[in-house]
Tab-separated table of C-alpha atoms in Angstrom:
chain	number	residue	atom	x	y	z
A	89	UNK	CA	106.811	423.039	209.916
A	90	UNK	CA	104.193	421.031	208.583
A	91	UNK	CA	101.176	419.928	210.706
A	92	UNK	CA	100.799	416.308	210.470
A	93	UNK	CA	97.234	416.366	213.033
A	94	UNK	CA	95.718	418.627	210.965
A	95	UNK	CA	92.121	417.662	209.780
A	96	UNK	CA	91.836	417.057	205.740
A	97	UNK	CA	89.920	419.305	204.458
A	98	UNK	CA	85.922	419.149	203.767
A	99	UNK	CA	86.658	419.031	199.920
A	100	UNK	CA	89.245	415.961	201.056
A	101	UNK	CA	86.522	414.499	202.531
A	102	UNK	CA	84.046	415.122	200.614
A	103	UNK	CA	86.019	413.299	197.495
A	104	UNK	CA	87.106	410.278	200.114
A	105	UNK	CA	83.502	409.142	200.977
A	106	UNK	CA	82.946	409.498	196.820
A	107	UNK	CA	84.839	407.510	196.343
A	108	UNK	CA	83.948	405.067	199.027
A	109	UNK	CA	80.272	405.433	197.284
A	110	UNK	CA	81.142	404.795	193.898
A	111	UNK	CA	83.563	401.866	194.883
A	112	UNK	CA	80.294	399.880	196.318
A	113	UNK	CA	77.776	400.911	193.798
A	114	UNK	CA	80.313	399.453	190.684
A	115	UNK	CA	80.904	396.529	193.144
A	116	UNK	CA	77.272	396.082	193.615
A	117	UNK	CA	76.388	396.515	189.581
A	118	UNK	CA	79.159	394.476	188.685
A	119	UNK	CA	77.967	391.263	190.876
A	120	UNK	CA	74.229	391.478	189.849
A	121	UNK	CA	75.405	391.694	186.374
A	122	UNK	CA	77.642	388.614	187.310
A	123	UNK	CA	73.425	386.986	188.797
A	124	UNK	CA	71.512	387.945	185.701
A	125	UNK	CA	74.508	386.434	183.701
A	126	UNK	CA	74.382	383.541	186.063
A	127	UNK	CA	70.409	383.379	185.476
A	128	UNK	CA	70.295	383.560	181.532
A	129	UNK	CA	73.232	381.126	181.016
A	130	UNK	CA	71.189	378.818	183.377
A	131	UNK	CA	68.186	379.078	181.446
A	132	UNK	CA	69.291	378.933	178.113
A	133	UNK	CA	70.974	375.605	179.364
A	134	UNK	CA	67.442	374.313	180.468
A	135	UNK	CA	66.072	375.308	177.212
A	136	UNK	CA	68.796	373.459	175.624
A	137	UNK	CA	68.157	370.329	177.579
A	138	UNK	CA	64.788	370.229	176.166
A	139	UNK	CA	66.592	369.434	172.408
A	140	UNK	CA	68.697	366.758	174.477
A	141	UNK	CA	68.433	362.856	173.572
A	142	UNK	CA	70.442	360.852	175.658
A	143	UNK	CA	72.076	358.049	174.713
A	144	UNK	CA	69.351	354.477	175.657
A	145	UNK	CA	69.875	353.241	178.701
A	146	UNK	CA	71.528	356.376	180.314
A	147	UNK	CA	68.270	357.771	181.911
A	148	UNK	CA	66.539	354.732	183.798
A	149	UNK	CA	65.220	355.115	186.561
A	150	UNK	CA	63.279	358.607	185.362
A	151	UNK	CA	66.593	360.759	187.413
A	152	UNK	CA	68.591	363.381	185.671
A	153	UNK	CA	72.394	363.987	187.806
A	154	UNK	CA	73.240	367.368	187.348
A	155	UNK	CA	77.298	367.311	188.678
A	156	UNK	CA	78.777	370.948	189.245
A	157	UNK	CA	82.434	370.767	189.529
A	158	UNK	CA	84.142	373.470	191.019
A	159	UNK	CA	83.179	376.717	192.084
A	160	UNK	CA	81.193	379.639	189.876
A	161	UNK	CA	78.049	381.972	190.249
A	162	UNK	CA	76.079	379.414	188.032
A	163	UNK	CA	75.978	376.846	190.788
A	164	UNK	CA	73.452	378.860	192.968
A	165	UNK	CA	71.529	378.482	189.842
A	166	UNK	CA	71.563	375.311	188.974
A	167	UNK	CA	70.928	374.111	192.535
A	168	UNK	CA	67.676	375.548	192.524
A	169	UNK	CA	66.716	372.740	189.762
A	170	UNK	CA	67.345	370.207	192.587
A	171	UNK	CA	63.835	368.113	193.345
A	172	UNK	CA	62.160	369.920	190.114
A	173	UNK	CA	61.304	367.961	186.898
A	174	UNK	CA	62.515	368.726	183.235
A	175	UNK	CA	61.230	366.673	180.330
A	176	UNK	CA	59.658	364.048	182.912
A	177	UNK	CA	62.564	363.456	184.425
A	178	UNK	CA	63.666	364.286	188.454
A	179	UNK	CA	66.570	366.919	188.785
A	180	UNK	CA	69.028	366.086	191.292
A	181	UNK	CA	72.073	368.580	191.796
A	182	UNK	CA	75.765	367.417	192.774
A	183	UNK	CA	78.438	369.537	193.967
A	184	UNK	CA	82.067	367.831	193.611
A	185	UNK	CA	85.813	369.891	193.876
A	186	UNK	CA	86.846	367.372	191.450
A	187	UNK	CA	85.077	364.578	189.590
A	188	UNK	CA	86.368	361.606	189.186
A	189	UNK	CA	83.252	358.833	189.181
A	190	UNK	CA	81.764	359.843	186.026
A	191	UNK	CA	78.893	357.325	186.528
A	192	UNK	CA	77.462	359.375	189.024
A	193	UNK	CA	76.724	361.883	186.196
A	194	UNK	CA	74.377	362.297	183.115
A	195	UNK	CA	75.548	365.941	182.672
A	196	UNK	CA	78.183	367.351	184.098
A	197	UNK	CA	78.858	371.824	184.773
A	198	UNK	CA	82.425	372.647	184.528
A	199	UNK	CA	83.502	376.052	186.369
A	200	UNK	CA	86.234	378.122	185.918
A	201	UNK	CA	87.097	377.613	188.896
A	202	UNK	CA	88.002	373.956	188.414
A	203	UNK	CA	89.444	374.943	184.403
A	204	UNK	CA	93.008	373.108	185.681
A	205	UNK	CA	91.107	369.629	185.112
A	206	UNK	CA	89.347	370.541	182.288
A	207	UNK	CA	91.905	368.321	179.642
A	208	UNK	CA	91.428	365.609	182.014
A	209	UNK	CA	87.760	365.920	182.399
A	210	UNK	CA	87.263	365.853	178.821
A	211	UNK	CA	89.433	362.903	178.471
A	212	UNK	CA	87.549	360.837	181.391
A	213	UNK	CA	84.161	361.838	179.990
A	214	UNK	CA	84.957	361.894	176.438
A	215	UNK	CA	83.147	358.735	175.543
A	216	UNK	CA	80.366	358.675	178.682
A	217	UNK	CA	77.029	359.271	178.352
A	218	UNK	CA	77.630	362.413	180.161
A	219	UNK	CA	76.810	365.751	178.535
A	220	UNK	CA	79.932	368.043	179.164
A	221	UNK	CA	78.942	371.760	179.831
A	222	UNK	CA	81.054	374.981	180.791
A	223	UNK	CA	81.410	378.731	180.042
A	224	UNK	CA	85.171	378.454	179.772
A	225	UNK	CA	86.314	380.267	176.912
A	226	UNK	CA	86.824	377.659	173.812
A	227	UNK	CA	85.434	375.042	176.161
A	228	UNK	CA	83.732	373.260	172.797
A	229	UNK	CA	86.733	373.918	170.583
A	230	UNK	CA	88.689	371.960	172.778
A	231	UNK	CA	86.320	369.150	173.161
A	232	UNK	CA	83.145	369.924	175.207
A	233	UNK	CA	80.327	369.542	174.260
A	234	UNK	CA	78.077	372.740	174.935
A	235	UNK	CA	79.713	375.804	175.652
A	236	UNK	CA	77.631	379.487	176.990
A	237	UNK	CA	79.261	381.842	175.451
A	238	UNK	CA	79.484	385.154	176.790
A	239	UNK	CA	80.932	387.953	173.991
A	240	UNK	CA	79.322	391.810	173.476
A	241	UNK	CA	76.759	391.301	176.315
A	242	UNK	CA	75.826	388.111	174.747
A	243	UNK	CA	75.175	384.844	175.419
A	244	UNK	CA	74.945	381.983	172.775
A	245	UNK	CA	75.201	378.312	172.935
A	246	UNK	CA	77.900	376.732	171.505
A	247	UNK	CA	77.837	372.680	170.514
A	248	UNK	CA	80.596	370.777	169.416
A	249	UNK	CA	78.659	368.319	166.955
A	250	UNK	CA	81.814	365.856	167.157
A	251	UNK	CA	81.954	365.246	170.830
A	252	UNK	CA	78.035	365.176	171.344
A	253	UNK	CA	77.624	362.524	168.684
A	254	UNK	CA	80.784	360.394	170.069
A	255	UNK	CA	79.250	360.252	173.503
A	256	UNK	CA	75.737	359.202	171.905
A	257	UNK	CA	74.155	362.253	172.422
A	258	UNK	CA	71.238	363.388	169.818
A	259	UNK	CA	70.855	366.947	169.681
A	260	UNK	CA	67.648	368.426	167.849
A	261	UNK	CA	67.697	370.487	164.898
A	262	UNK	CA	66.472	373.482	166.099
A	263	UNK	CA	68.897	373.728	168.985
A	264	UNK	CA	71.238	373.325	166.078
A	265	UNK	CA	69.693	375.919	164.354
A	266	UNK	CA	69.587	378.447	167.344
A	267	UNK	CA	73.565	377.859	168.085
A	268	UNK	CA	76.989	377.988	166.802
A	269	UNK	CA	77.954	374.187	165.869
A	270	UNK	CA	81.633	372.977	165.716
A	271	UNK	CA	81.543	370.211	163.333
């Protein structure tokens, strides 16, 4: 008759809480990989920003609207720009499920989390003043207009050239140089 009480064994054991301890650590690794991936994508988008010419008019009153829509790791990033100052102008962060003013906006973050409008976001925005940004896969091949890419533990900018120029946007030539351009 087998002994169902009967205590595992120390080896059992042993293996159980090593696994327990490797399941944490890998969790652990894997979400500050997912922060410094957060962190680089966020700062190669400031750097970016600095090669940015907006269309006249579209920056008046000295304010740049940073919208985040949806959910994603890069928001706790991007939040932190709130009250700061790039390229003279005032930061001021947005959070919105969905977007659907797109004059509140002169450069709206995409997350995966909200990819299900992203056809419809393009389409409301395509012809705004509103610089389109994301780190959906093929996000710029299917009309945004910068895209971080993330392949081989790499991140590179990716600008559509088409859909920046449509919306007014001037983009400097050494961004251009420093990125993969979809013409």
């Amino acid at each position: 008759m087998i002994n169902l009480r009967k205590k595992p064994a120390p080896f059992s054991r042993m293996i159980a809480l090593l696994a327990l301890l490797s399941t944490c650590l890998f969790s652990h690794l894997a979400n500050a990989e997912s922060n410094d991936s957060s962190q680089l994508k966020a700062v190669i988008l400031l750097k970016a920003l600095k090669y940015v010419q907006w269309p006249a008019q579209t920056l008046t009153n000295n304010t740049l609207r940073v919208c985040m829509v949806g959910k994603g790791p890069i928001n706790r990033e991007l939040k932190t720009l709130s009250g700061k100052k790039l390229s003279g102008k005032q930061v001021h962060v947005i959070y919105y499920e969905a977007l659907k003013k797109t004059d509140l906006c002169h450069l709206a973050f995409i997350n995966n989390s909200a990819a299900h409008q992203f056809h419809e976001l393009i389409r409301l925005l395509a012809t705004q003043p509103v610089l389109t940004v994301s780190d959906i896969p093929a996000f710029a091949t299917n009309g945004g207009m910068f895209e971080l890419n993330e392949s081989k533990d790499r991140i590179r900018l990716v600008v559509n050239l088409k859909a920046t120029r449509a919306s007014g946007f001037l983009i400097g030539s050494q961004l251009l140089r420093m990125s993969r351009v979809i013409r």
